[in-house]
mmCIF file of C-alpha atoms in Angstrom:
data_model
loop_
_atom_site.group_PDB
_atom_site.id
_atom_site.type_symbol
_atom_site.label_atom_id
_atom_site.label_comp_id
_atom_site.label_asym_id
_atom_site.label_seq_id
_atom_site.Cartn_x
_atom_site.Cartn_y
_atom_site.Cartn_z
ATOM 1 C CA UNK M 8 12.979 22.594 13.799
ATOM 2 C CA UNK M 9 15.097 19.966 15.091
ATOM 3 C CA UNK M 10 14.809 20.966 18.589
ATOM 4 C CA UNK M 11 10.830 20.280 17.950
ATOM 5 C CA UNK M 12 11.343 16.968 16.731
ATOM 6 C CA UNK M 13 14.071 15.661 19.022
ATOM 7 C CA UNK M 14 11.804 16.937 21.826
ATOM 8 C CA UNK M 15 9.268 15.218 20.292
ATOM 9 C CA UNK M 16 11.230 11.888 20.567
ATOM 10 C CA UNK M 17 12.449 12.503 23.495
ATOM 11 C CA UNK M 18 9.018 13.071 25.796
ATOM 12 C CA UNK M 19 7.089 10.763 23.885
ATOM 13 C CA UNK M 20 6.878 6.809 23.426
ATOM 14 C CA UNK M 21 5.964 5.135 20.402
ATOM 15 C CA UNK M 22 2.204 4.381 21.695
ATOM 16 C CA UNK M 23 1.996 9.002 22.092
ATOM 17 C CA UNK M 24 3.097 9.581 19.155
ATOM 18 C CA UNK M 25 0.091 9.995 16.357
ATOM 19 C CA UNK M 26 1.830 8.749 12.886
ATOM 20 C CA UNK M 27 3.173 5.435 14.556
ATOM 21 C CA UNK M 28 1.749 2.266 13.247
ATOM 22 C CA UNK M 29 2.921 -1.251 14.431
ATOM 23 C CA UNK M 30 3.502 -2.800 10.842
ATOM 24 C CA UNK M 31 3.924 -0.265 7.596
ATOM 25 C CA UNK M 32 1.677 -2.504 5.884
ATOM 26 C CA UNK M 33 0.892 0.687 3.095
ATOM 27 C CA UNK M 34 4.522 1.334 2.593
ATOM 28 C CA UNK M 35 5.558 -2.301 1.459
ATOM 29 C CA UNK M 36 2.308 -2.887 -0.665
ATOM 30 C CA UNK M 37 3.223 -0.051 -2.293
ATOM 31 C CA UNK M 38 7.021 -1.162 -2.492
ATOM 32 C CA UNK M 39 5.918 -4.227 -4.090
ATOM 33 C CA UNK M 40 3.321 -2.602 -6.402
ATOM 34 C CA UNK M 41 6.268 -0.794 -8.384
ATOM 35 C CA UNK M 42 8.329 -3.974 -7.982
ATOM 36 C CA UNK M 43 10.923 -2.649 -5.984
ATOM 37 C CA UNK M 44 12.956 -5.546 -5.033
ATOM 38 C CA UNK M 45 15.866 -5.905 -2.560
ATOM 39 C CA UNK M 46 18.211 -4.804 -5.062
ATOM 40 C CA UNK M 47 17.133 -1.641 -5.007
ATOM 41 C CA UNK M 48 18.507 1.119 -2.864
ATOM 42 C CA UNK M 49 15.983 2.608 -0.786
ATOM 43 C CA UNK M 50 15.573 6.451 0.829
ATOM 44 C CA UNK M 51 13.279 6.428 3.826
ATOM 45 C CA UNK M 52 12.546 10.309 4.298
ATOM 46 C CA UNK M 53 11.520 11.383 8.246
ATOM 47 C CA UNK M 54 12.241 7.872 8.782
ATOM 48 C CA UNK M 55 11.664 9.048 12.718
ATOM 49 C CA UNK M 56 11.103 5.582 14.639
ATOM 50 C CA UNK M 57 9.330 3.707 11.924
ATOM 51 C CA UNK M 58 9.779 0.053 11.550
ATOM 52 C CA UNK M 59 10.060 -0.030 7.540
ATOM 53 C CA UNK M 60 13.534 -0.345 7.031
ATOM 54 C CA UNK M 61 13.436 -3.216 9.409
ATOM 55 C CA UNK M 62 11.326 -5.039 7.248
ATOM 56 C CA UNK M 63 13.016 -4.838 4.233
ATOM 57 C CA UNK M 64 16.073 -5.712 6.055
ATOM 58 C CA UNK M 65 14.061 -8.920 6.816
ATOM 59 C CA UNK M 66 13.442 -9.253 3.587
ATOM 60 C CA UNK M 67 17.183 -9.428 2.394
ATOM 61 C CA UNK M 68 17.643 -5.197 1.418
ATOM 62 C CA UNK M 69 21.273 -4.275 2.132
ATOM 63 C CA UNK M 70 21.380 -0.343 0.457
ATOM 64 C CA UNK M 71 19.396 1.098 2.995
ATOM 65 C CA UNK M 72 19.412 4.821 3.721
ATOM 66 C CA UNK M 73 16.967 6.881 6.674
ATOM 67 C CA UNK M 74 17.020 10.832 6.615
ATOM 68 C CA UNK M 75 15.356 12.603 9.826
ATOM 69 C CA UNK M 76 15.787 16.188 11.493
ATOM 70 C CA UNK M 77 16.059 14.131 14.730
ATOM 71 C CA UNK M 78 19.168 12.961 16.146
ATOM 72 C CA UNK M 79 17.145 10.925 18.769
ATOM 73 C CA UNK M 80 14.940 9.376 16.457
ATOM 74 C CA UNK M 81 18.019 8.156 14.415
ATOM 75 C CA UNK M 82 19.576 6.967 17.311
ATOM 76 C CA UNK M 83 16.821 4.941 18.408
ATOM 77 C CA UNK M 84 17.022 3.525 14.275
ATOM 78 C CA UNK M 85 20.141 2.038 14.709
ATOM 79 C CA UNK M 86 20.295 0.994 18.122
ATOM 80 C CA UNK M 87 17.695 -1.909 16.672
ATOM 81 C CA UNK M 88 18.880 -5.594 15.737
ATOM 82 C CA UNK M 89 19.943 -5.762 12.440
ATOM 83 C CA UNK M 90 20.503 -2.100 11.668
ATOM 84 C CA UNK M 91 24.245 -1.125 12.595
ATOM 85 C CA UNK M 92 24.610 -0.971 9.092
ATOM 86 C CA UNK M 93 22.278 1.371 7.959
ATOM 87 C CA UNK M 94 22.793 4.289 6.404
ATOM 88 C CA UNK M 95 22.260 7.554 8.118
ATOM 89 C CA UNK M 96 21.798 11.246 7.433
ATOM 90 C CA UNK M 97 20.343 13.767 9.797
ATOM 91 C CA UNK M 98 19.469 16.721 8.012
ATOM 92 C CA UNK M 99 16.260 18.985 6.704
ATOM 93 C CA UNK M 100 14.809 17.539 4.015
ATOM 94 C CA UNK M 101 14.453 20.600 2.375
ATOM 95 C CA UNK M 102 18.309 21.848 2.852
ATOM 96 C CA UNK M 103 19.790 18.438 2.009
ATOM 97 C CA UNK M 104 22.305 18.232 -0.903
ATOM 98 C CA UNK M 105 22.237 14.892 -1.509
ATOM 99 C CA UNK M 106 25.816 12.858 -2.629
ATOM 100 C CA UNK M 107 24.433 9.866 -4.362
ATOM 101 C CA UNK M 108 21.431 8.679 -6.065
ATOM 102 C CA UNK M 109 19.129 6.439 -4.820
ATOM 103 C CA UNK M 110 16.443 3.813 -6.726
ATOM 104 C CA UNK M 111 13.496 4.365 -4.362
ATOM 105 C CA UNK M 112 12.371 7.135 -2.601
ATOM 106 C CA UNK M 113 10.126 6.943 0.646
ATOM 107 C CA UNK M 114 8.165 9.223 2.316
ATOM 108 C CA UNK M 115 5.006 8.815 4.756
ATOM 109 C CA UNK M 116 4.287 11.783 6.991
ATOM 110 C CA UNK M 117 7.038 14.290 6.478
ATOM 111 C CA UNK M 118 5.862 16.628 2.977
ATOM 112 C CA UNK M 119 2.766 17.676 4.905
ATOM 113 C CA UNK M 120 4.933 18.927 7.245
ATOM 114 C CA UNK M 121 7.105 21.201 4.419
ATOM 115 C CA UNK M 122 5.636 24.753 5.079
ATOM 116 C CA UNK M 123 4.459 25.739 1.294
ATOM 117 C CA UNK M 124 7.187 28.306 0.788
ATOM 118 C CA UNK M 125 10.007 25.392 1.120
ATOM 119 C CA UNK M 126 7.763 22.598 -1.387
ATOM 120 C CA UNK M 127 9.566 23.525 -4.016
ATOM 121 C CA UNK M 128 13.184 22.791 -2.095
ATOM 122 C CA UNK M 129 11.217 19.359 -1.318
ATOM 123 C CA UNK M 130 10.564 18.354 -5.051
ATOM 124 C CA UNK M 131 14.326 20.015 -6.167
ATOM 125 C CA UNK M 132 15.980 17.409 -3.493
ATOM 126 C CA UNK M 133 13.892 14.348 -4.467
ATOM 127 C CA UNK M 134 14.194 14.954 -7.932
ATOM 128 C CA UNK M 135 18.435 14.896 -7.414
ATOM 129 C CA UNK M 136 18.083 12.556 -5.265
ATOM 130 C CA UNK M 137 16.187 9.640 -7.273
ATOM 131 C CA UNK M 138 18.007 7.405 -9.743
ATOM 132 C CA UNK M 139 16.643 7.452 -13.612
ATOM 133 C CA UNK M 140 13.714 5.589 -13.866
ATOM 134 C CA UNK M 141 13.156 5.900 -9.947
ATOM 135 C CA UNK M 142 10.529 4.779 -7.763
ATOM 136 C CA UNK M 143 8.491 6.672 -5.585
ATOM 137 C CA UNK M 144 5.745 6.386 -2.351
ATOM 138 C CA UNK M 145 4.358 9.526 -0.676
ATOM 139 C CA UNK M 146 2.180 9.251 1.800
ATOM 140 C CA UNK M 147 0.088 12.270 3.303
ATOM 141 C CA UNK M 148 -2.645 14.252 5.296
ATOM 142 C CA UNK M 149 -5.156 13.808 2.948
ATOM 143 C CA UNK M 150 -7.783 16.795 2.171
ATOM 144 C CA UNK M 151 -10.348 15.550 5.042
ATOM 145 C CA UNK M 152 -7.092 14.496 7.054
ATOM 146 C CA UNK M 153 -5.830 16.659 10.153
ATOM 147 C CA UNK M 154 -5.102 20.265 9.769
ATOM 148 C CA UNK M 155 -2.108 20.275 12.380
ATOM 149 C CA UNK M 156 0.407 17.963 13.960
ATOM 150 C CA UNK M 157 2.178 17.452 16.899
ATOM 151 C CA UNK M 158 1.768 21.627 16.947
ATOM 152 C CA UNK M 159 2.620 22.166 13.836
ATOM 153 C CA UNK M 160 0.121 23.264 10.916
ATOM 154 C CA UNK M 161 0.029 21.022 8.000
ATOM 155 C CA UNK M 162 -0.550 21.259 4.053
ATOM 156 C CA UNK M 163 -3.091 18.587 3.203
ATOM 157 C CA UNK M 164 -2.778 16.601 -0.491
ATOM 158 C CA UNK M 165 -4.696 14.743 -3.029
ATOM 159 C CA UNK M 166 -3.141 12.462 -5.735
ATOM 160 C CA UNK M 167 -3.520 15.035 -8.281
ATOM 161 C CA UNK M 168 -1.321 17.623 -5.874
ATOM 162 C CA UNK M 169 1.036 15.265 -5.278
ATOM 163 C CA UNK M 170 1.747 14.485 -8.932
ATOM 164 C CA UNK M 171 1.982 18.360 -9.818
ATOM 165 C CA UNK M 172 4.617 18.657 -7.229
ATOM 166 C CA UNK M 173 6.169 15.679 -8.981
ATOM 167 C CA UNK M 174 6.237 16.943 -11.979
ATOM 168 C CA UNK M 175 5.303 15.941 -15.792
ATOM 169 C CA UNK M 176 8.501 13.287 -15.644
ATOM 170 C CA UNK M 177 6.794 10.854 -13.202
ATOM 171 C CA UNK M 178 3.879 8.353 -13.930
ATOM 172 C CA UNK M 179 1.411 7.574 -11.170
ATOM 173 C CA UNK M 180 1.213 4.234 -10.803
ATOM 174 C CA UNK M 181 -0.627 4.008 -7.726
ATOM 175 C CA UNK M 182 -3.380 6.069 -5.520
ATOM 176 C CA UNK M 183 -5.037 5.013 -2.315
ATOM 177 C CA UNK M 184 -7.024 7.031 0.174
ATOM 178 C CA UNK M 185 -6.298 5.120 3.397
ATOM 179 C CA UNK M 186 -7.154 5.669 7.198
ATOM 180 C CA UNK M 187 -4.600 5.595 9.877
ATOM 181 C CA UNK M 188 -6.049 4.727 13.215
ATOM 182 C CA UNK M 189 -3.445 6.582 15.932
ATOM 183 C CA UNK M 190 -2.278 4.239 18.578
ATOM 184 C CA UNK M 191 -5.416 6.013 21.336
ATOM 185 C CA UNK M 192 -7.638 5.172 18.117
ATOM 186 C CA UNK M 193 -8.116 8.456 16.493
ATOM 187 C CA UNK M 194 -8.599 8.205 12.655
ATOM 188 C CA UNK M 195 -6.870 10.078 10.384
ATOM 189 C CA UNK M 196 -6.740 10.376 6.542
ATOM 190 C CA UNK M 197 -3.968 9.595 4.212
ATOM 191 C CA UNK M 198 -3.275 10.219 0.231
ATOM 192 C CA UNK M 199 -0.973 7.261 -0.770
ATOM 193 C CA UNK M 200 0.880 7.581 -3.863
ATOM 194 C CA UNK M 201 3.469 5.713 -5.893
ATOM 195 C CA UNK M 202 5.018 6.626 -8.687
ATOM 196 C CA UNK M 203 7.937 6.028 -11.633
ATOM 197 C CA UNK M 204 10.333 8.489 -12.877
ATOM 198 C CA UNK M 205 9.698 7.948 -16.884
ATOM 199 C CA UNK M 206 12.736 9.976 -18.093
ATOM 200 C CA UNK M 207 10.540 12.472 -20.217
ATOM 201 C CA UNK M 208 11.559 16.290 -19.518
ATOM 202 C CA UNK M 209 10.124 18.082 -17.048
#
């Protein structure tokens, strides 16, 4: 799968490539929402070529951390102004053992990409991978959202799918149904969520 994706990268500017929006406007209201704050250290998921942790290096965040299947797009990450520092591990989402913990975890456009036999793996690594008390934003192909992706079929979610994958030990503190316009103007549907770990059993 990482061929796919650093193929992907590699034919394709920003302005061809669906998912890509100019500001992640969604992402940081949601950040702010759950009062994350630039204390927090922060887990960008299939970070690919986003601009997030950009701005919340802007805004004074110094733990940051982006995960991505592509080499290219994580190259293209950190050859930006401002990001030598940044944290960096290429790896499957769903096959990552992560070594640390992390207060926030981020994630706009990569679960609807899990295939549904490897969700499970998905929700195992985030759960190990988020600090007690955690913070989380998903966003995702929403039910009248796309059925495939840059050739690749999808698994479309609503809030209340998104918090069953969560599990019982996260509150929902946050839902929005938003449209994405791709860069050519196509619209496409997304399920926002953000949520807190609350420490109850799962």
């Amino acid at each position: 799968m990482s061929a796919h994706w650093n193929d992907v990268y590699a034919t394709r500017g920003r302005d061809e490539l669906s998912w890509f929006e100019p500001e992640p406007t969604v992402s940081l209201e949601l950040l702010e929402v759950l009062g994350v704050t630039c204390a927090d250290s922060v887990l960008d998921v299939g970070a690919g070529e986003s601009l997030l942790v950009d701005r919340l290096a802007e805004q004074g965040f110094t733990d940051l951390t982006v995960l991505d299947l592509s080499a290219r797009a994580l190259a293209d990450i950190t050859s930006r102004p401002g990001l030598e520092s940044l944290d960096i591990v290429e790896a499957d989402v769903t096959a990552w053992e992560p070594l640390r913990q992390y207060d926030v975890w981020h994630d706009r456009a990569v679960l609807h990409f899990v295939e549904p036999a490897r969700v499970i793996r998905y929700a195992e690594t985030l759960h190990k991978a988020l600090a007690p008390n955690g913070k989380v934003v998903i966003g995702v192909f929403a039910p009248d959202g796309p059925e495939s992706c840059s050739g690749l079929a999808v698994t479309r979610y609503d809030a209340s799918d998104i918090g069953r994958l969560l599990g019982e030990n996260f509150d929902i503190v946050s839902e929005r149904r938003v449209m994405h316009f791709t860069p050519w103007g196509a619209r496409q549907s997304f399920q926002w969520v953000a949520a807190v770990r609350n420490g109850r059993a799962s």
